Short mmCIF file of C-alpha atoms in Angstrom, two decimals:
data_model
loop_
_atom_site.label_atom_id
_atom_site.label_comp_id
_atom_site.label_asym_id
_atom_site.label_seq_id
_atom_site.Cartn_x
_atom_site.Cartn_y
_atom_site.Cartn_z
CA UNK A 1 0.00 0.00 0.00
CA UNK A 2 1.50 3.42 -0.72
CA UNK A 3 2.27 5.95 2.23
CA UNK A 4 -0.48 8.22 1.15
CA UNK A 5 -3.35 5.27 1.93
CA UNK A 6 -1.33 4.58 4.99
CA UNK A 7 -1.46 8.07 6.07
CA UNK A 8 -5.21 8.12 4.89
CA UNK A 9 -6.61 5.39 7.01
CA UNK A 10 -4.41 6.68 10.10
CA UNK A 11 -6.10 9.98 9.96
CA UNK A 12 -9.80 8.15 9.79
CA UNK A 13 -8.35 5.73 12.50
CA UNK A 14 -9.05 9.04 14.88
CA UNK A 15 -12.34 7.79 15.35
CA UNK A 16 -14.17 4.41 14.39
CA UNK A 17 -16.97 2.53 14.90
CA UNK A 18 -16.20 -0.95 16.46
CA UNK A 19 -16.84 -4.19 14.30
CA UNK A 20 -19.90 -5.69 16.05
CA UNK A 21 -21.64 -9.52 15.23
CA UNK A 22 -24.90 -9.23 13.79
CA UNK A 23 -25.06 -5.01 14.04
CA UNK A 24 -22.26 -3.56 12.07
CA UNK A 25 -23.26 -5.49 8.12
CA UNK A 26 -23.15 -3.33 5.41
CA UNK A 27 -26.82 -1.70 5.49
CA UNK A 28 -25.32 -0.42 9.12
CA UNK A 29 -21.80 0.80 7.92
CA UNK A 30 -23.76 2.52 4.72
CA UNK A 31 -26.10 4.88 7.03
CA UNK A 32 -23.12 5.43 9.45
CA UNK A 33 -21.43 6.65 6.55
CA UNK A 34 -24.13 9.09 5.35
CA UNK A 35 -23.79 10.17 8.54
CA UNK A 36 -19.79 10.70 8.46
CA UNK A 37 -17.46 11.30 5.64
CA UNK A 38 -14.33 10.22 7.80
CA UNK A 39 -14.54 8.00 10.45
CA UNK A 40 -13.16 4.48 10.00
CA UNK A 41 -16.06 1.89 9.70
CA UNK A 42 -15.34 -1.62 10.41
CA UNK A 43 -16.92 -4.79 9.12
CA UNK A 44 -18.76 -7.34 11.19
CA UNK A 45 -15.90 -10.04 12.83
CA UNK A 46 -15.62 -12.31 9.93
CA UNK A 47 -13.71 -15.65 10.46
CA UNK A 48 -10.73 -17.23 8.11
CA UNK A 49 -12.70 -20.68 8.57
CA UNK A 50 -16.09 -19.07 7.40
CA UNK A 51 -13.98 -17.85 4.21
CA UNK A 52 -11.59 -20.48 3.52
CA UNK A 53 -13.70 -24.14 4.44
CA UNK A 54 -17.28 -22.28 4.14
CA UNK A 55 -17.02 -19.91 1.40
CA UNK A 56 -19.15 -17.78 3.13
CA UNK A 57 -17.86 -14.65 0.83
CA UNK A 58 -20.84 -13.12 1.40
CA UNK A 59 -19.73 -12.10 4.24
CA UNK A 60 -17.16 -9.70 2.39
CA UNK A 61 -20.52 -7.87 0.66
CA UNK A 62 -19.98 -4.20 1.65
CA UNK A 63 -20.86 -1.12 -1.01
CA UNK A 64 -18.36 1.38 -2.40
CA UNK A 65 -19.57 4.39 -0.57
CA UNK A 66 -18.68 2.73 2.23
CA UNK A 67 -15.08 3.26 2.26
CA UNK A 68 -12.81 3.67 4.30
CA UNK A 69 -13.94 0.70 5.76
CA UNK A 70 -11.59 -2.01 7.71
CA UNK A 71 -12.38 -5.59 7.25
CA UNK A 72 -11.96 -7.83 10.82
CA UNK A 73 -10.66 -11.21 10.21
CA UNK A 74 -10.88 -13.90 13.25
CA UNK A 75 -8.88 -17.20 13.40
CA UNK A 76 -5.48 -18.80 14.62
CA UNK A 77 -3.77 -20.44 11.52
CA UNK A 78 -1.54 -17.98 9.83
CA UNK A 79 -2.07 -19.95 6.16
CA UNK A 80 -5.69 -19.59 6.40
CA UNK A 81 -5.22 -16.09 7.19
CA UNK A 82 -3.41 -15.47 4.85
CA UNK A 83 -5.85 -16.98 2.39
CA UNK A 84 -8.69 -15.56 3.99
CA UNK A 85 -6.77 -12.35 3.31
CA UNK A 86 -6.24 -12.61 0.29
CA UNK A 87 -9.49 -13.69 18.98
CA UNK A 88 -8.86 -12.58 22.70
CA UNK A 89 -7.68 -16.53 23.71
CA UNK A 90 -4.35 -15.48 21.07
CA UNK A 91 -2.93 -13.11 24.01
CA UNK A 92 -1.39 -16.28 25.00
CA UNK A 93 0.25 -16.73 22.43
CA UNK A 94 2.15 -13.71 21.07
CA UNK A 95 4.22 -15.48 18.75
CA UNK A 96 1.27 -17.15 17.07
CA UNK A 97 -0.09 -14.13 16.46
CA UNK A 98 2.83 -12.42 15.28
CA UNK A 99 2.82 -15.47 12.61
CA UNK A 100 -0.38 -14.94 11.57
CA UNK A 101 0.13 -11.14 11.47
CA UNK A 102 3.19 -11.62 9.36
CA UNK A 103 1.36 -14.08 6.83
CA UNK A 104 -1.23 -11.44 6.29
CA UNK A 105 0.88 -9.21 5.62
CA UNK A 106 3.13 -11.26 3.21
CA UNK A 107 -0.23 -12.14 1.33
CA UNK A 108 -1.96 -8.91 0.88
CA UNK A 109 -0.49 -5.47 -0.02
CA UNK A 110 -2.95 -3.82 2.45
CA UNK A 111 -2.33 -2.60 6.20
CA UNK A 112 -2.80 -5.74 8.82
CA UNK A 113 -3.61 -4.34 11.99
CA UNK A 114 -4.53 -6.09 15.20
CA UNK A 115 -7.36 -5.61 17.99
CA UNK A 116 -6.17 -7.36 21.61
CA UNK A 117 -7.85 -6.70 25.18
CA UNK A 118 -4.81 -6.27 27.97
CA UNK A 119 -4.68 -9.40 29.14
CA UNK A 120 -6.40 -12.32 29.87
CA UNK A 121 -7.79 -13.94 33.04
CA UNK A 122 -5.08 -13.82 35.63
CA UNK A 123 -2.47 -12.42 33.15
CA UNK A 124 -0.79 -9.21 34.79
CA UNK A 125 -1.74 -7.00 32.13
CA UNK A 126 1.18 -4.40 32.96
CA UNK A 127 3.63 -7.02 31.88
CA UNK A 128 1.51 -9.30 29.43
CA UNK A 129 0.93 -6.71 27.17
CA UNK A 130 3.63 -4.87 26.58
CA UNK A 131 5.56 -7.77 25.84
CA UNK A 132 2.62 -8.27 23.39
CA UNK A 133 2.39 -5.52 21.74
CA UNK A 134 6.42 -5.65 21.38
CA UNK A 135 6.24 -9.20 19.48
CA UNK A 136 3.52 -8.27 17.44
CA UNK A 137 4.57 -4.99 16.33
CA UNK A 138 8.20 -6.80 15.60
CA UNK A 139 6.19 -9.03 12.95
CA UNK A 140 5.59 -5.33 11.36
CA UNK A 141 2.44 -4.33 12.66
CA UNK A 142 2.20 -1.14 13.23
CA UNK A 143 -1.29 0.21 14.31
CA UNK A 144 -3.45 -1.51 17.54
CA UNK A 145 -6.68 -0.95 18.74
CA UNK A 146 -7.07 -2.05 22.30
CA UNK A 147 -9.78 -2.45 24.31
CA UNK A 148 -8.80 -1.54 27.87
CA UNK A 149 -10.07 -4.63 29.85
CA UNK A 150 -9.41 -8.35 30.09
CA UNK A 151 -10.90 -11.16 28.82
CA UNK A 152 -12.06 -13.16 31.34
CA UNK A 153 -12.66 -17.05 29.16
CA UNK A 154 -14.15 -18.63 32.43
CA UNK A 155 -17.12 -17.36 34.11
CA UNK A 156 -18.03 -14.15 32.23
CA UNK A 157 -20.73 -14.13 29.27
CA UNK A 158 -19.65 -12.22 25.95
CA UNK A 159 -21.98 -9.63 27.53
CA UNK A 160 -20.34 -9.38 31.07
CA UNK A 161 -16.86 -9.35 29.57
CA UNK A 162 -17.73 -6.07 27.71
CA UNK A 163 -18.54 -4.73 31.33
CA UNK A 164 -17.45 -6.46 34.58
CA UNK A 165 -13.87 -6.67 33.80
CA UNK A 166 -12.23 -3.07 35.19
CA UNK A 167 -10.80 -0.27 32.28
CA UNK A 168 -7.24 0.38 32.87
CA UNK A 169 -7.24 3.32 30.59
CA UNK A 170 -4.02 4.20 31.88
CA UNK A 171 -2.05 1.20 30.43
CA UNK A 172 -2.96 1.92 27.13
CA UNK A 173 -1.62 5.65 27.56
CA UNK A 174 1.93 4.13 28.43
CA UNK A 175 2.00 1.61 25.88
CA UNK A 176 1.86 4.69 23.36
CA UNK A 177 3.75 6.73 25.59
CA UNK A 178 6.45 3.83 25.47
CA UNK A 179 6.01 2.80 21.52
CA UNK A 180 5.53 6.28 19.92
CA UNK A 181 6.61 5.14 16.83
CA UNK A 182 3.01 3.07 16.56
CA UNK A 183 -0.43 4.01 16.02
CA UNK A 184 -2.52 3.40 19.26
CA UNK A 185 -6.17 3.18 19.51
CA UNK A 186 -8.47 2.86 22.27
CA UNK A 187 -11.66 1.12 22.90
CA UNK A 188 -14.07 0.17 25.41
CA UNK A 189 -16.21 2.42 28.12
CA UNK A 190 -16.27 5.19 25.24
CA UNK A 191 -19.85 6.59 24.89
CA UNK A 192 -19.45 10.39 23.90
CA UNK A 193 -17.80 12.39 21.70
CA UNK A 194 -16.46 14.05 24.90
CA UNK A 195 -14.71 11.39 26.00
CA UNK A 196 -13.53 10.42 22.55
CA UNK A 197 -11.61 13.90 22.67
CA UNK A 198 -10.01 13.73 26.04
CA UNK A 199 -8.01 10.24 24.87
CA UNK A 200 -6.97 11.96 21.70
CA UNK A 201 -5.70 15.48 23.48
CA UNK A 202 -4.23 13.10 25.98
CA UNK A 203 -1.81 11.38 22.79
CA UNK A 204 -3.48 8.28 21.40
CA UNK A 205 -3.43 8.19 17.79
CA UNK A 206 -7.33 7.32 17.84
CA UNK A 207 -10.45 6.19 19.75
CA UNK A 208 -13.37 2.83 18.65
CA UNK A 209 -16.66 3.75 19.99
CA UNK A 210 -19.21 0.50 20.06
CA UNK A 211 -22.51 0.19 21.09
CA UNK A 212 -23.15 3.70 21.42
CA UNK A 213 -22.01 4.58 17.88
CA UNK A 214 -24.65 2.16 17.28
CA UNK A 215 -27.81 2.81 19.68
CA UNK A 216 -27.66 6.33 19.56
CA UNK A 217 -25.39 7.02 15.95
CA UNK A 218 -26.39 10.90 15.37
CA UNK A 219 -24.51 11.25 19.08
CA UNK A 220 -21.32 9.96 17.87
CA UNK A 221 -21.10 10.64 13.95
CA UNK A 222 -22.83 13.69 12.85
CA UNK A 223 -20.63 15.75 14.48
CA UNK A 224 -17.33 13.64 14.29
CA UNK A 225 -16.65 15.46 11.06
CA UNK A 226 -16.21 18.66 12.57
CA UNK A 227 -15.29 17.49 16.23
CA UNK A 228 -12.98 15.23 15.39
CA UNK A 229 -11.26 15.76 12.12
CA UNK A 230 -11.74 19.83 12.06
CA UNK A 231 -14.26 19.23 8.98
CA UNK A 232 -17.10 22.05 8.57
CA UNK A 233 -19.38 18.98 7.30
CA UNK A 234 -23.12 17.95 9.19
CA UNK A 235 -25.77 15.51 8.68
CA UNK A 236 -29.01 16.04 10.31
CA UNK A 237 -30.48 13.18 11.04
CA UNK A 238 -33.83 13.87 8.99
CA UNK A 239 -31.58 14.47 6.11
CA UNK A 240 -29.91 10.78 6.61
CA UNK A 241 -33.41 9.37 6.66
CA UNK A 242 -34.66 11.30 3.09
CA UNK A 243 -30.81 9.45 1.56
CA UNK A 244 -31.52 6.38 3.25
CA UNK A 245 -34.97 6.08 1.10
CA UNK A 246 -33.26 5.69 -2.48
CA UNK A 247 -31.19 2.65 -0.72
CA UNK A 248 -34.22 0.94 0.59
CA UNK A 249 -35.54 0.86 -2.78
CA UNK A 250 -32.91 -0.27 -4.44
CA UNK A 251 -32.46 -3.54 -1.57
CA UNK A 252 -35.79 -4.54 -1.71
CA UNK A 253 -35.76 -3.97 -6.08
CA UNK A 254 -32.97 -6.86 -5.11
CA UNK A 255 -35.32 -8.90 -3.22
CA UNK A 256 -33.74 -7.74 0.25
CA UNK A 257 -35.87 -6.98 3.21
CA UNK A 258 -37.32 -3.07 4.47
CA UNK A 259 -36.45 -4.27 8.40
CA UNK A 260 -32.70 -5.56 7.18
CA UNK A 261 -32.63 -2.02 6.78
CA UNK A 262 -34.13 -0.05 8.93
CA UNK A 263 -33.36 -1.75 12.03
CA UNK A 264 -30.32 -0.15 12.05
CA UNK A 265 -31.80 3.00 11.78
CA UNK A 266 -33.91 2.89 15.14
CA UNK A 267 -31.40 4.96 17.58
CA UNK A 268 -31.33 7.79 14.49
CA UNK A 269 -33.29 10.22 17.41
CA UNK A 270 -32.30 8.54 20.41
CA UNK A 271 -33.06 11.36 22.88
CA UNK A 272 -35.22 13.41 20.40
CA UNK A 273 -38.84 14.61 20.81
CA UNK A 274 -40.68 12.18 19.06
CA UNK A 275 -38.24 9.19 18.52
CA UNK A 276 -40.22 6.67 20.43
CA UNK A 277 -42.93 7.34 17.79
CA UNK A 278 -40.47 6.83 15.41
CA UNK A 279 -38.91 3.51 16.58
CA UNK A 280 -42.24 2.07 17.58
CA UNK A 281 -43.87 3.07 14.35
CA UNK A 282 -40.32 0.82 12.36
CA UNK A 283 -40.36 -1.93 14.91
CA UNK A 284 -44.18 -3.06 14.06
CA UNK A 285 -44.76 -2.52 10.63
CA UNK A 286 -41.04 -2.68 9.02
CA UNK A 287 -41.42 -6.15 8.35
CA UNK A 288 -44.69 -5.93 6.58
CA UNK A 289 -42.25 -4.22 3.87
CA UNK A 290 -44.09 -1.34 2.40
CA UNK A 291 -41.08 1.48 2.31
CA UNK A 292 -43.56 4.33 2.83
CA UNK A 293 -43.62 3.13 6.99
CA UNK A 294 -40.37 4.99 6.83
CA UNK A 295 -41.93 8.28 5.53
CA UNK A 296 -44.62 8.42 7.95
CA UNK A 297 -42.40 7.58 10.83
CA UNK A 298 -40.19 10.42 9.90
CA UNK A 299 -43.09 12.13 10.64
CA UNK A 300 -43.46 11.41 14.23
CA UNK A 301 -40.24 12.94 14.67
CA UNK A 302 -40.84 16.19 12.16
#
């Protein structure tokens, strides 16, 4: 990849929306992007396996507006990676994933970055992962996105592991402050645009907002542009709905579904006079499929 695409996706990197199972497909990242022109959007956790043994390319559907747009590949067998190119349990094993990092990279002339939590059950994170991010980044990745709590494997639900396990938002300040030469990003806790600003004034190269980029998306992204990147660009959200309608059209023309769609778009007023109108109105009759349930929800929020 040349410098300037480097440099391109490290300036987006300042803010991006976290790759999420079954919320962040490409009718998601598509009205996120209406929403922003900059921030980084990520595709749903998609595994080498699914790719390589299932041929699940479907998976890989995303449009061309979407861009820039980061594809998140899952697995622990650096040839299948690297095909599939072409998870937290890996903390460890640094050196496996500094094979698989380094397959990637040999396969595919695009930028392989990585996504780790600090540490893992009883790991001491203070020592686990810098020696971590040291073996990794050796293999010749450069850029890391980490989310600042453990994974605990035993005992804690997918759920309770996004929210039991403490932040130590601290350790991922010194592992930039220590590695300045890499691009460090941080995730987890993040819910504002407030907060999002404090860990970039404070030196990391970028922040991943999840759930709330997702439940609540005019929050986050239509004022990232200007907030975050120094853009003079704004979406309202009633403007995202009338540019949504032209896409709903054209997925249903395809045979696709009206609530594949618009049950993304449910959080678009979170907080709004009028939105629980607007998300009741989508929740009962989306799936009945007449487009025109969009229009007269919009209205409930007009």
């Amino acid at each position: 990849m040349q410098d300037s695409q480097h440099q391109s996706l490290h300036t987006s990197a300042r803010l991006s929306v976290a790759p999420m199972m079954d919320w962040t497909d490409r009718h998601c990242r598509y009205l996120h992007r209406l929403m922003s022109r900059e921030t980084l959007l990520y595709t749903e956790m998609v595994t080498s396996p699914a790719l390589v043994r299932g041929g699940a390319l479907h998976l890989l559907d995303y449009n061309t507006e979407e861009h820039p747009v980061a594809l998140q590949l899952g697995g622990s067998d650096p040839a299948e990676l690297a095909t599939a190119a072409n998870g937290a349990v890996l903390m460890r094993t640094p050196d496996l994933v500094a094979e698989c990092c380094a397959a990637m990279q040999d396969a595919v002339d695009v930028e392989v970055t990585v996504k780790c939590r600090i540490g893992v059950d009883d790991q001491d994170a203070h020592q686990v992962l810098p020696d971590f991010i040291k073996r990794v980044s050796d293999a010749g990745v450069k850029r890391f996105i980490i989310h600042a709590r453990k994974a605990w494997l035993q005992g804690l639900s997918p759920k309770e592991n996004r929210e039991i396990p403490p932040l130590d938002y601290d350790l991922v300040h010194q592992i930039k402050a220590d590695n300045p030469n890499l691009h460090i990003s941080i995730n987890g806790g993040i819910t504002t645009l407030d907060q999002a600003e404090q860990h970039l004034d404070q030196g990391l190269d970028g922040v991943m907002v999840g759930r709330a980029a997702y439940h609540s998306p005019s929050d986050i992204l239509s004022a990232a542009d200007a907030r975050i990147y120094g853009g003079d660009w704004a979406r309202d959200p009633h403007e995202v709905v009338l540019q949504m309608l032209p896409y709903i059209d054209r997925h249903i023309a395809q045979g696709g579904r009206l609530h594949q769609v618009t049950r993304h778009m449910l959080g678009l007023f979170m907080g709004r006079p009028g939105a629980r109108g607007w998300r009741r109105l989508l929740s009962e009759e989306a799936h009945l499929g007449d487009p025109s349930v969009v229009k007269r929800a919009l209205e409930r929020v007009s």
